[in-house]
Coordinates of C-alpha atoms in Angstrom, one line a residue:
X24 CA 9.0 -51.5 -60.3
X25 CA 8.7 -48.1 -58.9
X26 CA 8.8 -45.0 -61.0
X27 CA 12.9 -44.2 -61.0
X28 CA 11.6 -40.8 -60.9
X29 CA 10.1 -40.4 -57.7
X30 CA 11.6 -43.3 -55.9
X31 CA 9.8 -45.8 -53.3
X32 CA 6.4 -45.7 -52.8
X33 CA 5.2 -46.6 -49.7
X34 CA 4.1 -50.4 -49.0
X35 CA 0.2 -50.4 -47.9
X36 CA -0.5 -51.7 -44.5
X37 CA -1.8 -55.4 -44.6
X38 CA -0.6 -58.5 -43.3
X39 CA 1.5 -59.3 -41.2
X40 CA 1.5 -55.6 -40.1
X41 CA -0.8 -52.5 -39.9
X42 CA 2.2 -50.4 -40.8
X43 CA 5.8 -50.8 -41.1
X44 CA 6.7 -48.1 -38.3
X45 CA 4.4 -46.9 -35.7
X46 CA 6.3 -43.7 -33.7
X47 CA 5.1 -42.4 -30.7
X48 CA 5.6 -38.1 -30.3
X49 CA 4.9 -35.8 -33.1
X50 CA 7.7 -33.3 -32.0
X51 CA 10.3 -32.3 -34.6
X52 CA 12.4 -36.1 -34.3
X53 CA 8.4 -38.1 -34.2
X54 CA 7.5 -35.6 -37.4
X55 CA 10.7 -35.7 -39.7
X56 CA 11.5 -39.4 -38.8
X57 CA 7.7 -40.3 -39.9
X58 CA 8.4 -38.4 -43.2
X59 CA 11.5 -40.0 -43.9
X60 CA 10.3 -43.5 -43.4
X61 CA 7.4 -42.5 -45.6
X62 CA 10.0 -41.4 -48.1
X63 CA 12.3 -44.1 -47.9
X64 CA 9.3 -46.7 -49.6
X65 CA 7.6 -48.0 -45.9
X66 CA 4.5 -47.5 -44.5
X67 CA 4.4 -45.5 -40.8
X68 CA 1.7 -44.1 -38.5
X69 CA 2.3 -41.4 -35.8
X70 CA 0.6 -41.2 -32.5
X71 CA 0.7 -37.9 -30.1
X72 CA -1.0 -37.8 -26.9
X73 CA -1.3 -33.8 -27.4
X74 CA -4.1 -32.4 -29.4
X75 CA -1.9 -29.6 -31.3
X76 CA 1.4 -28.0 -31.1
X77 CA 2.4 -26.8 -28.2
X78 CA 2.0 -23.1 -28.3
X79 CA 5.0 -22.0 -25.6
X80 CA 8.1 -20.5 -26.9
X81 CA 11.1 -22.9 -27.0
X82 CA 14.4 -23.6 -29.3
X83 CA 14.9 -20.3 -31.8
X84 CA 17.5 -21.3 -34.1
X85 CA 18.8 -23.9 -35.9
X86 CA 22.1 -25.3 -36.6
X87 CA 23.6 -25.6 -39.6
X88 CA 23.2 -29.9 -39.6
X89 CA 19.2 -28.9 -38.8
X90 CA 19.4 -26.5 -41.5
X91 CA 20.9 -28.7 -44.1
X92 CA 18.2 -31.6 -43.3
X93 CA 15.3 -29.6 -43.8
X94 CA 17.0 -28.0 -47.4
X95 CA 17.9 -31.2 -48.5
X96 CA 14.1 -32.3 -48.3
X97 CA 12.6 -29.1 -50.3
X98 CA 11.8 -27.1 -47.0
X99 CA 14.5 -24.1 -47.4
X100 CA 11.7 -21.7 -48.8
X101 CA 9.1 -22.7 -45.4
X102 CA 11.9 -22.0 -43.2
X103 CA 12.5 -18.5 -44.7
X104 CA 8.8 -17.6 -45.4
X105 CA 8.8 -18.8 -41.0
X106 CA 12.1 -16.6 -40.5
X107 CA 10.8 -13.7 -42.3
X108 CA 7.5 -14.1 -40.2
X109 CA 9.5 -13.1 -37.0
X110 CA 9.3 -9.3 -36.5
X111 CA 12.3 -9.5 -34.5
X112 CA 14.6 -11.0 -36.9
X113 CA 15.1 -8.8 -39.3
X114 CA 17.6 -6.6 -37.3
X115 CA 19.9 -9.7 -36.7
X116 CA 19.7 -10.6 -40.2
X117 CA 20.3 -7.0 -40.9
X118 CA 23.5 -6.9 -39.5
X119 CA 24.8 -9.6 -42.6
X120 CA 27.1 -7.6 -44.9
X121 CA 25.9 -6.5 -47.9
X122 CA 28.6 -8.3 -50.0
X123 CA 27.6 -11.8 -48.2
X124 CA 31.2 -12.2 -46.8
X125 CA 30.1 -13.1 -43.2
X126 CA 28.4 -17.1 -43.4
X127 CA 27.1 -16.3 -39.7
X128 CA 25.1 -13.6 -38.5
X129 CA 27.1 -11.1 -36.6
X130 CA 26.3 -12.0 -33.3
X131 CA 27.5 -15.8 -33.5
X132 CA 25.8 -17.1 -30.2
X133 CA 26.9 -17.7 -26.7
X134 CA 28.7 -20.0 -24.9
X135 CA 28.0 -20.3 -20.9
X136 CA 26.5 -16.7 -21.7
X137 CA 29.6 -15.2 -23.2
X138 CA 28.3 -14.0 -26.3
X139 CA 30.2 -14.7 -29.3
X140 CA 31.2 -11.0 -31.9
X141 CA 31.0 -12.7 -35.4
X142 CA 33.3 -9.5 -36.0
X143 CA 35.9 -11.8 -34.6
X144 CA 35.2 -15.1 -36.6
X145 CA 38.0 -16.0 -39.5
X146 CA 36.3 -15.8 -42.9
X147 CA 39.2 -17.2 -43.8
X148 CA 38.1 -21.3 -42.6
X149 CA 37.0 -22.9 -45.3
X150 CA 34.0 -24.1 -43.0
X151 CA 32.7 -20.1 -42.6
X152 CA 34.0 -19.2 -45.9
X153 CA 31.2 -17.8 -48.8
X154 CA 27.8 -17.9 -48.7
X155 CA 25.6 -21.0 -49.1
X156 CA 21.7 -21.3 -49.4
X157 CA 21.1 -22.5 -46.0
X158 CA 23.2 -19.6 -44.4
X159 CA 20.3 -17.6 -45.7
X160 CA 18.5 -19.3 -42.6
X161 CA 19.0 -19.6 -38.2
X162 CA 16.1 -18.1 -37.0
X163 CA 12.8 -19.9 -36.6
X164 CA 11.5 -21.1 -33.6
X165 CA 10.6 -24.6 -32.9
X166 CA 6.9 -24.5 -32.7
X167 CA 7.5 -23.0 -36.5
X168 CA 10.1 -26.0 -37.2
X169 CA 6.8 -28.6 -36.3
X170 CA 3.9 -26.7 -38.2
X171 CA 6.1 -27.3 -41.8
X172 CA 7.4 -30.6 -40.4
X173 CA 3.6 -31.6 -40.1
X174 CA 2.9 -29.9 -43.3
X175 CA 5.8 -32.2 -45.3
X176 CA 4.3 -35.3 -43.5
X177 CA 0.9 -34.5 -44.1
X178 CA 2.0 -33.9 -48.1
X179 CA 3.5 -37.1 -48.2
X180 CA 0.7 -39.3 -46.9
X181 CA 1.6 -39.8 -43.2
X182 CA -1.3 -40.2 -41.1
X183 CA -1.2 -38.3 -37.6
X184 CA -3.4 -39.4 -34.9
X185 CA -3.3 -36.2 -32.7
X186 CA -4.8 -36.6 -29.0
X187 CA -3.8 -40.1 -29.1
X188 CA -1.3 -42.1 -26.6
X189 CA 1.0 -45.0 -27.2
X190 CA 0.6 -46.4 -23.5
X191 CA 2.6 -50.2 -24.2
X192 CA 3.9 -52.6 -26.2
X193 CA 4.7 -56.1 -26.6
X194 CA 7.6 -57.0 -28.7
X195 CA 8.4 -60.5 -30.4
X196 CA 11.2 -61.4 -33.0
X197 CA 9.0 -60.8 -35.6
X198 CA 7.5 -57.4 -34.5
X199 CA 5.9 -55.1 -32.2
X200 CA 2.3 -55.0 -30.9
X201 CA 1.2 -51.3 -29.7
X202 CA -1.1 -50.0 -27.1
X203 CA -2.8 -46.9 -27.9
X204 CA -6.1 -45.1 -26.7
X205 CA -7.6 -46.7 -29.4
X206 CA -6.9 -49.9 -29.5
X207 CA -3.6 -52.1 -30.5
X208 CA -1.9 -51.8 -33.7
X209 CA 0.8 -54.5 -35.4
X210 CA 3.9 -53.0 -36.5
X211 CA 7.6 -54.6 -37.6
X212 CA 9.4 -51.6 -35.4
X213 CA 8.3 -48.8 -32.7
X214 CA 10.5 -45.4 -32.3
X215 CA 9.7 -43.5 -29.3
X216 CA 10.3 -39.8 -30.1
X217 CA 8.1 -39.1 -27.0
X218 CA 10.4 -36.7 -25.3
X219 CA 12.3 -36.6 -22.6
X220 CA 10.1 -38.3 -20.1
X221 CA 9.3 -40.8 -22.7
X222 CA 7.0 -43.7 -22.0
X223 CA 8.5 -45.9 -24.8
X224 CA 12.0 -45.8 -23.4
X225 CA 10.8 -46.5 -20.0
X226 CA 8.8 -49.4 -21.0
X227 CA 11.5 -50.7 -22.9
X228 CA 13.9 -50.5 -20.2
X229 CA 17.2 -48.5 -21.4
X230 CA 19.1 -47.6 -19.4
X231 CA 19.4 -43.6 -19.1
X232 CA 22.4 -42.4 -16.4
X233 CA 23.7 -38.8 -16.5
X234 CA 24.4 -36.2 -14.2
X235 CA 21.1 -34.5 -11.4
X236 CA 20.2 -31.3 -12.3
X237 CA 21.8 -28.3 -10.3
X238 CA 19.7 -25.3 -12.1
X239 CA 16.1 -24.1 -11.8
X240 CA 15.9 -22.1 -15.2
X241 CA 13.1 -19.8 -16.4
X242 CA 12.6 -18.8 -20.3
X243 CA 9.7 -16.3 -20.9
X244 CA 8.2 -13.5 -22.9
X245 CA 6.1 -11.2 -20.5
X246 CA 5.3 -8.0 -19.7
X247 CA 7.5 -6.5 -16.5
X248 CA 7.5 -3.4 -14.8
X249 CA 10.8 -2.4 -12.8
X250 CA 13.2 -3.4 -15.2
X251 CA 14.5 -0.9 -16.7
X252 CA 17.4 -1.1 -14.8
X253 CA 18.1 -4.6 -15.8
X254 CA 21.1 -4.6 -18.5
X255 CA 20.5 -5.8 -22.1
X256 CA 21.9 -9.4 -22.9
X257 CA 23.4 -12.0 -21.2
X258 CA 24.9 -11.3 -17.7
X259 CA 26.5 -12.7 -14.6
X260 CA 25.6 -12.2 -10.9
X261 CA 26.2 -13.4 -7.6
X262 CA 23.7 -15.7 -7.7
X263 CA 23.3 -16.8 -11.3
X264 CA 22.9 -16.0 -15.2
X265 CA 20.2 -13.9 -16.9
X266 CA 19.6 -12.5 -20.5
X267 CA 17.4 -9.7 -20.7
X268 CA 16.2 -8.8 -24.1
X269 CA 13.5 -5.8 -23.8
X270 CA 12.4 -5.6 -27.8
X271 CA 11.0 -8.7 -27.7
X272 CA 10.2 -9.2 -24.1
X273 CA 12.4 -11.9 -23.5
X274 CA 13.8 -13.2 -20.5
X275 CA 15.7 -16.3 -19.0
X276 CA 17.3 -16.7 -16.1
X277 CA 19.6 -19.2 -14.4
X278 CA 19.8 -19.7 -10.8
X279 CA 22.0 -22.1 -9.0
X280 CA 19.3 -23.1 -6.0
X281 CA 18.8 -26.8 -7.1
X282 CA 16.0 -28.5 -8.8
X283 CA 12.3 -27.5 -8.5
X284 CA 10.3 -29.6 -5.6
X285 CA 8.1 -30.4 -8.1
X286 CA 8.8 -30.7 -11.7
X287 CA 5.6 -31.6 -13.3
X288 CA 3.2 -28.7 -11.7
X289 CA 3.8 -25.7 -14.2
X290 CA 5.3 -22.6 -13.6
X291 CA 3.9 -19.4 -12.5
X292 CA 4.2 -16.0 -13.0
X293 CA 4.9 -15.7 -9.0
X294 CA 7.6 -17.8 -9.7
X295 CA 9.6 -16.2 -12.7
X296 CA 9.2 -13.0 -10.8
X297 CA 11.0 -14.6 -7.6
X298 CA 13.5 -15.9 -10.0
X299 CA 14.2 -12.2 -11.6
X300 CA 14.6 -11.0 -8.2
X301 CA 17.2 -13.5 -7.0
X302 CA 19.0 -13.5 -9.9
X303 CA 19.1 -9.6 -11.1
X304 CA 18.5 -8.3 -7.3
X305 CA 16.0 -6.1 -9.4
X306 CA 12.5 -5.2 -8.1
X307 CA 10.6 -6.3 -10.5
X308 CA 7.1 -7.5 -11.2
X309 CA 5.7 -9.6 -13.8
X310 CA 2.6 -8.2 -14.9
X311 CA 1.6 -10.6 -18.2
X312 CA 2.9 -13.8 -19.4
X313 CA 2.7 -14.5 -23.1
X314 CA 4.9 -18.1 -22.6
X315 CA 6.8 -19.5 -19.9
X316 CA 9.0 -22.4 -19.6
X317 CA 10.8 -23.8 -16.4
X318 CA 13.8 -25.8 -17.3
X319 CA 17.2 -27.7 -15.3
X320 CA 20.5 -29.4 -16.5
X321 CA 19.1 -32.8 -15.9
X322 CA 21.8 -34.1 -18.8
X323 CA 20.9 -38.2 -19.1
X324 CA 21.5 -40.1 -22.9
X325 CA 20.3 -43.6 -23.5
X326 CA 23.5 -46.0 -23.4
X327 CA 21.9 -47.3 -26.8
X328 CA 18.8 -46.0 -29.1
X329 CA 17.8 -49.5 -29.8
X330 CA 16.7 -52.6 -27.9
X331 CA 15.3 -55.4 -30.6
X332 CA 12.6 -54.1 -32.7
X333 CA 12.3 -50.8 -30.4
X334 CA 14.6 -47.4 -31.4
X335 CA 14.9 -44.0 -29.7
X336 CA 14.8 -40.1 -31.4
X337 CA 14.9 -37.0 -30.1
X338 CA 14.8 -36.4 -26.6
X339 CA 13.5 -39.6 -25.5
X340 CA 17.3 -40.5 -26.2
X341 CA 19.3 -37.5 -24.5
X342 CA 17.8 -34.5 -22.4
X343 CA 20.1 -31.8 -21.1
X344 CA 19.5 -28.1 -20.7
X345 CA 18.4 -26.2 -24.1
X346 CA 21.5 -24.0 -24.7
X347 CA 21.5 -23.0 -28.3
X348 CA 18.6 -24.9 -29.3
X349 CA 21.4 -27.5 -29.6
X350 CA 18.1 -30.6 -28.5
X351 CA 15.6 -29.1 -31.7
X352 CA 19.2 -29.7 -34.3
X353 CA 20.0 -32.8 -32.5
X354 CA 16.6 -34.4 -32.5
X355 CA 16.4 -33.1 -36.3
X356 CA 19.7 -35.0 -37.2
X357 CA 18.5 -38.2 -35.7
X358 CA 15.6 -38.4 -37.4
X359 CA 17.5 -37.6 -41.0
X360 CA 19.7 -40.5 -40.0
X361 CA 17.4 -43.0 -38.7
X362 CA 14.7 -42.8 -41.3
X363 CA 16.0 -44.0 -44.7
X364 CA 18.0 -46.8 -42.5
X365 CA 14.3 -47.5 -40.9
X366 CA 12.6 -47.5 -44.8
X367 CA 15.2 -49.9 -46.0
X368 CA 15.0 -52.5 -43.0
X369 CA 11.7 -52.5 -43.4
X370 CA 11.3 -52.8 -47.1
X371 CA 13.7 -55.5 -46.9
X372 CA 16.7 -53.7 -48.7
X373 CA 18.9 -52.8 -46.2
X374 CA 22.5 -54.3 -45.8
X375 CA 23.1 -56.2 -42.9
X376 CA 24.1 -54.6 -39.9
X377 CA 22.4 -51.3 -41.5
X378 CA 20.0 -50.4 -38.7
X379 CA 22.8 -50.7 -36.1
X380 CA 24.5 -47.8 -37.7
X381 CA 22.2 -45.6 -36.4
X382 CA 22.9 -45.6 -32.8
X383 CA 26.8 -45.6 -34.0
X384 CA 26.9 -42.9 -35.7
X385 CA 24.6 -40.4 -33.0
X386 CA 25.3 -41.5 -29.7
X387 CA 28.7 -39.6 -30.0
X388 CA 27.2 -36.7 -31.6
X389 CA 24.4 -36.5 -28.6
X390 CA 27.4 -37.1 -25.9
X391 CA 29.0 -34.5 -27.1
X392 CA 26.2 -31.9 -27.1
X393 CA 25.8 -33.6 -23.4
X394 CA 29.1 -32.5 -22.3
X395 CA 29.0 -29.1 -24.1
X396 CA 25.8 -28.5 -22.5
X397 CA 27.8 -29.5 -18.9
X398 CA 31.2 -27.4 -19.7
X399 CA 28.3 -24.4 -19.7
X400 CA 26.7 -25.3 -16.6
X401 CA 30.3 -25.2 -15.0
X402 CA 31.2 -21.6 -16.4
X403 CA 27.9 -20.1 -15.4
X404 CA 28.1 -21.4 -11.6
X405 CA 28.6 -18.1 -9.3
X406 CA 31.3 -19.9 -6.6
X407 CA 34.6 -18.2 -6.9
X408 CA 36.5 -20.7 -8.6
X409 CA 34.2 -21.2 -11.7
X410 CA 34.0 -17.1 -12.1
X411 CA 37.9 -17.1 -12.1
X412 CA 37.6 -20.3 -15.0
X413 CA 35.0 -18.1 -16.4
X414 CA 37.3 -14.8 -17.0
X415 CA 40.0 -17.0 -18.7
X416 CA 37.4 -18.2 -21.3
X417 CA 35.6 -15.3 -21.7
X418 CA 39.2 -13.8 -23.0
X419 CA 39.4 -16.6 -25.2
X420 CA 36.5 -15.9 -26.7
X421 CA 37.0 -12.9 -27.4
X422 CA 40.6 -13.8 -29.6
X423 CA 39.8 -14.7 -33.9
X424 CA 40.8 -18.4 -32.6
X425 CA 38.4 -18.6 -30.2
X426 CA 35.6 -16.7 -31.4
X427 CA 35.8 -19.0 -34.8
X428 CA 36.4 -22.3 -32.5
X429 CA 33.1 -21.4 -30.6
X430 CA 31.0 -20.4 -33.1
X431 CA 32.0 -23.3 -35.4
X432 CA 31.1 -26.0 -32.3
X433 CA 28.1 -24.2 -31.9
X434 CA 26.9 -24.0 -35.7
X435 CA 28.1 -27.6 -36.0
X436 CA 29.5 -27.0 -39.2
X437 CA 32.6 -29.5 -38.6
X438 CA 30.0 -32.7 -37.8
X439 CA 30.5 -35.9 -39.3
X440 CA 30.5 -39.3 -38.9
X441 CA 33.4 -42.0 -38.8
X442 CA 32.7 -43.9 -42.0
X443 CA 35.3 -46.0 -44.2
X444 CA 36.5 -44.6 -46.7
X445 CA 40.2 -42.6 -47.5
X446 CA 38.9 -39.6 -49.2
X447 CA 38.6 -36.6 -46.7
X448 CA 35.1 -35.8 -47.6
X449 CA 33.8 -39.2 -46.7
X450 CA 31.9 -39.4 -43.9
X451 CA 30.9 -35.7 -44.1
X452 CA 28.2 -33.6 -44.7
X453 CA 28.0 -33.0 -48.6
X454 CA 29.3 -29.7 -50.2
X455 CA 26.5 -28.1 -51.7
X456 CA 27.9 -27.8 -54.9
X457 CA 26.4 -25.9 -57.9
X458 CA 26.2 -27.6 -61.1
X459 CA 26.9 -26.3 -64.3
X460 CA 23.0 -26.4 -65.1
X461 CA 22.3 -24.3 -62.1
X462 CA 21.1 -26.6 -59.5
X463 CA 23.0 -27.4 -56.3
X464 CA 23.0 -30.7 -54.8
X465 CA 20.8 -30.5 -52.3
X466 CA 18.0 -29.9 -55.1
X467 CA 18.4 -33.5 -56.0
X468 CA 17.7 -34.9 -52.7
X469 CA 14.4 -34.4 -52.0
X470 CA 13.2 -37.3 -52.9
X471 CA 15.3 -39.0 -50.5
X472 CA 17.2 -41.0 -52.2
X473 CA 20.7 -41.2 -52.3
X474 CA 22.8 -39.3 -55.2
X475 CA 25.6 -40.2 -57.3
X476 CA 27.4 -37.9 -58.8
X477 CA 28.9 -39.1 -61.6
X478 CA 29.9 -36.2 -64.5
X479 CA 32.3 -38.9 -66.3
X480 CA 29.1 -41.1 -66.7
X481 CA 31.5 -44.3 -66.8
X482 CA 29.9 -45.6 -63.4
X483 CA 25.9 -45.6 -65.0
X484 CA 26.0 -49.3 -65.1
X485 CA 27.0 -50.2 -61.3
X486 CA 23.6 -47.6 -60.1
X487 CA 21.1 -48.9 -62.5
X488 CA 20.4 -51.7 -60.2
X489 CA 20.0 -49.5 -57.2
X490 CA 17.4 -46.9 -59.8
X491 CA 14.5 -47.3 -57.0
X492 CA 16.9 -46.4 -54.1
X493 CA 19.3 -44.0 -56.0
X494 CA 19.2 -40.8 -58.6
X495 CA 22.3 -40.4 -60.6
X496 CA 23.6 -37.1 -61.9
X497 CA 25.9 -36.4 -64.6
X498 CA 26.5 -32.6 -64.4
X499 CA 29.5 -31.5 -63.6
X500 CA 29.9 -29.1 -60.6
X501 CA 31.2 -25.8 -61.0
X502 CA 33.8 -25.7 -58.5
X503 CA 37.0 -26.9 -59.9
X504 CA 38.1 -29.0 -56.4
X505 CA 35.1 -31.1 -56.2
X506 CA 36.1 -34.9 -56.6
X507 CA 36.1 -36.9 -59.6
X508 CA 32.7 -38.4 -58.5
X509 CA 30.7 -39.2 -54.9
X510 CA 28.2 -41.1 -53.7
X511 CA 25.9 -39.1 -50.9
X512 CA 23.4 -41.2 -48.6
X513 CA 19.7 -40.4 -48.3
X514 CA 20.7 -38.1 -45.3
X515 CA 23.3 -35.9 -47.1
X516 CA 26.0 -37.4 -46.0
X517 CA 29.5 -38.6 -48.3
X518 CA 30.0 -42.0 -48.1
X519 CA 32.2 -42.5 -51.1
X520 CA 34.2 -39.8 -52.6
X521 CA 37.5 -40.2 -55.9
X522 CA 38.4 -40.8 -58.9
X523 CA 37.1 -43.5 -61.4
X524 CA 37.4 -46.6 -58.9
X525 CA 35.0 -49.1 -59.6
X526 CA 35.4 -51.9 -56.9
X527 CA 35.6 -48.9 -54.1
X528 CA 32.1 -47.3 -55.6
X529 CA 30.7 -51.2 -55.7
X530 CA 31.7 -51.8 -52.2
X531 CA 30.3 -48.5 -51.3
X532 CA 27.1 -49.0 -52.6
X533 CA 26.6 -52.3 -51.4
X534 CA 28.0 -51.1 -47.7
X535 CA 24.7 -48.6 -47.2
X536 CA 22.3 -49.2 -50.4
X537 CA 22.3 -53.4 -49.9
X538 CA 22.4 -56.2 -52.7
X539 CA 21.9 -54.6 -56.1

């Protein structure tokens, strides 16, 4: 049996598969979804057709759900070595009070380019209130987010076959064979985390409607001369939206002309410069380009992430414009909530029905970031009637209830899932409580396992069956309100939360950990 201590190990590849898992993309869902799966006891290969990381500037922050995935795996110290290796950060995180009172920096974001003053947020809600470890982190950018992605995969055994492309399948009701540029390869299951243009999805045939794309978009760091007229932040104009931000030679900008001609030739400096003009009605010119992204609204979601043996991550199951970095935290909470259920199928642990829980549980979560992405597109539009709509909210925003109702959708502090269960925690992200020996509960989740806190120790007898899928704890937290016991699933999430109930604890473990 596997050491209690360090949970599954991961099966070796043999008949009747070469691995377990085989994911195609090794973007932040292809990375953290390969680690988990190689956490959760099954064995998993990754295939990426590009050679390295992508080196152009994208998503810049993460969301508190992104943030709590990576802590709860052992990465909060990466991500703050990463933050602290931005020069530019350090005057947002400068502007945190020095008695910790503020959970958010004090700029709290933007909505539709209203920028949120975290001067305005209530302290008071108990979902800003106090300071917890991963507050301490928001800004890293995404090509940071993948180097100590691949770094945790690479520690825990995945192989990465860089420069390589899944380019088929063939799927059977007992698994999946994969093409790739070098040759097949037998797996039980195939996840495309290939990104938005994803081969796997298309291949599969899922069905991906949404809305056409309204917006030709520019995000760049470059050197331009004429600009000094150009005010700081995010604006309005006539024709558009633009954020100018001069200390680190940032700028985006928004214009409502329609989609490019052609989508897959890459952008120029000619045209980021036309863009600046039409949008600022500054004369401008770009004279160096450090990195340069073109970007729309196209807003589309699978209408499921699985089809037989073949799942969807990331943005191969939802694209939509990158407001907020809201894709990077999506794709991030996918993966945490695919990956054990993945492991577990795989192994042969899982409780029926567990796989199908995945798609359940995060196709609301990515329509919702699909519609908050489309109530922006709306207020940024320059016709008469969305500036008047645009006033209204921007006063709203501007109120303690708005500001704190904005900046708590946007930090996605409130997410949870609909799980049963009476107890108000249940179904939500666990409070990282501190125990009375000085750890929190996120340092007991590393492993991947899932947790039960039990401080009584009267429930030790109904997890002992479950040792190779579940660490117990008996410390008691510190805080006084915590429950009587919970039980907290490999992704951090409460799925049982009471007092000393021993059917409802049985029935919960059975419900997500399977047969003890």
């Amino acid at each position: 049996m596997p050491d209690p201590a360090i949970g599954p190990q991961p099966r070796a590849a043999g008949y009747p598969f070469d691995y377990d898992v085989v994911i195609a993309g090794a973007g932040p869902a292809g990375l953290m979804l390969a680690a988990e799966v190689q956490a959760g006891g099954a064995s998993v290969i990754l295939f990426e057709r590009l050679t390295e990381i992508a080196p152009i500037l994208k998503a810049g922050t993460l969301t508190r759900p992104g943030i709590e995935a990576l802590y709860r795996r052992g990465l909060l110290p990466a991500l703050r070595r990463a933050q602290a290796a931005k020069e530019w950060s350090g005057s947002f995180l400068a502007t945190r009070r020095p008695d910790g009172t503020s959970a958010l920096p004090r700029f709290a974001g933007h909505f539709a380019a209203i920028s949120l003053n975290a001067e305005m947020l209530d302290e008071s809600d108990p979902d800003l209130a106090g300071l917890c470890p991963p507050d301490l982190v928001v800004l890293v950018h995404q090509k940071q987010v993948e180097a100590l992605l691949a770094e945790h995969a690479a520690a825990l055994g995945v192989p990465v076959r860089r420069g390589v492309a899944v380019t088929g399948f063939e799927q059977d009701a007992e698994g999946v064979t994969v093409t790739t540029g070098r040759g097949p390869i037998r797996c039980g299951w195939l996840v495309g985390c290939d990104g938005g243009r994803s081969t796997v999805r298309k291949l599969a045939g899922f069905d991906f409607p949404g809305t056409a794309p309204e917006i030709t978009a520019y995000h760049a760091v470059a050197d331009i001369a004429g600009g000094a007229d150009l005010e700081i932040g995010w604006h309005a104009s006539t024709t558009g939206v633009y954020v100018n931000d001069p200390p680190r030679r940032r700028i985006t900008t928004i214009a409502f002309d329609g989609a490019p001609a052609d989508r897959d030739t890459p952008a120029t400096a000619a045209e980021l410069q036309a863009s600046i003009r039409y949008v600022t009605g500054a004369d401008v010119t770009v004279t160096g380009i450090t990195s340069l992204t073109r970007f729309t609204d196209n807003t589309r979601q699978a209408t499921t992430y699985r089809r037989g043996r073949v799942l969807l991550a990331g943005d191969a199951a939802h694209v939509h414009p990158p407001f907020g970095g809201q894709g990077l935290n999506l794709s991030l909470g996918d993966a945490m909530n695919l990956g054990w259920k993945l492991a577990a199928t795989a192994r042969g642990t899982a409780p029926e029905g567990l796989l199908d829980t995945y798609p359940a549980e995060r196709h609301p979560i990515g329509a919702w970031v699909l519609d908050w992405t489309r109530a922006q597109i709306a207020l940024m539009r320059p016709d008469r009637h969305a500036r008047a709509l645009r006033e209204v909210v921007g006063d709203l925003a501007r109120t303690v209830d708005g500001a704190t109702y904005f900046a708590k959708k946007i930090s996605g502090v409130g997410q949870r899932y609909q799980l049963p269960g009476d107890h108000p925690l249940v179904g939500a992200s666990t409070p990282d409580y501190e125990l009375a020996d000085g750890s929190r509960i996120a340092d007991h989740l590393h492993d991947g396992r899932a947790l039960l806190l039990d401080p009584s120790g009267t429930r030790q007898d109904l997890a002992v069956p479950y040792r190779d899928r579940l660490r117990t704890v008996t410390t008691a937290p510190v805080d006084g309100e915590a429950p009587a016991a919970l039980l907290v699933r490999p992704d951090g999430y409460v799925a049982w939360a009471g007092e000393p109930d021993r059917d409802t604890l049985d029935q919960a473990l059975r419900t997500w950990l399977g047969a003890p």
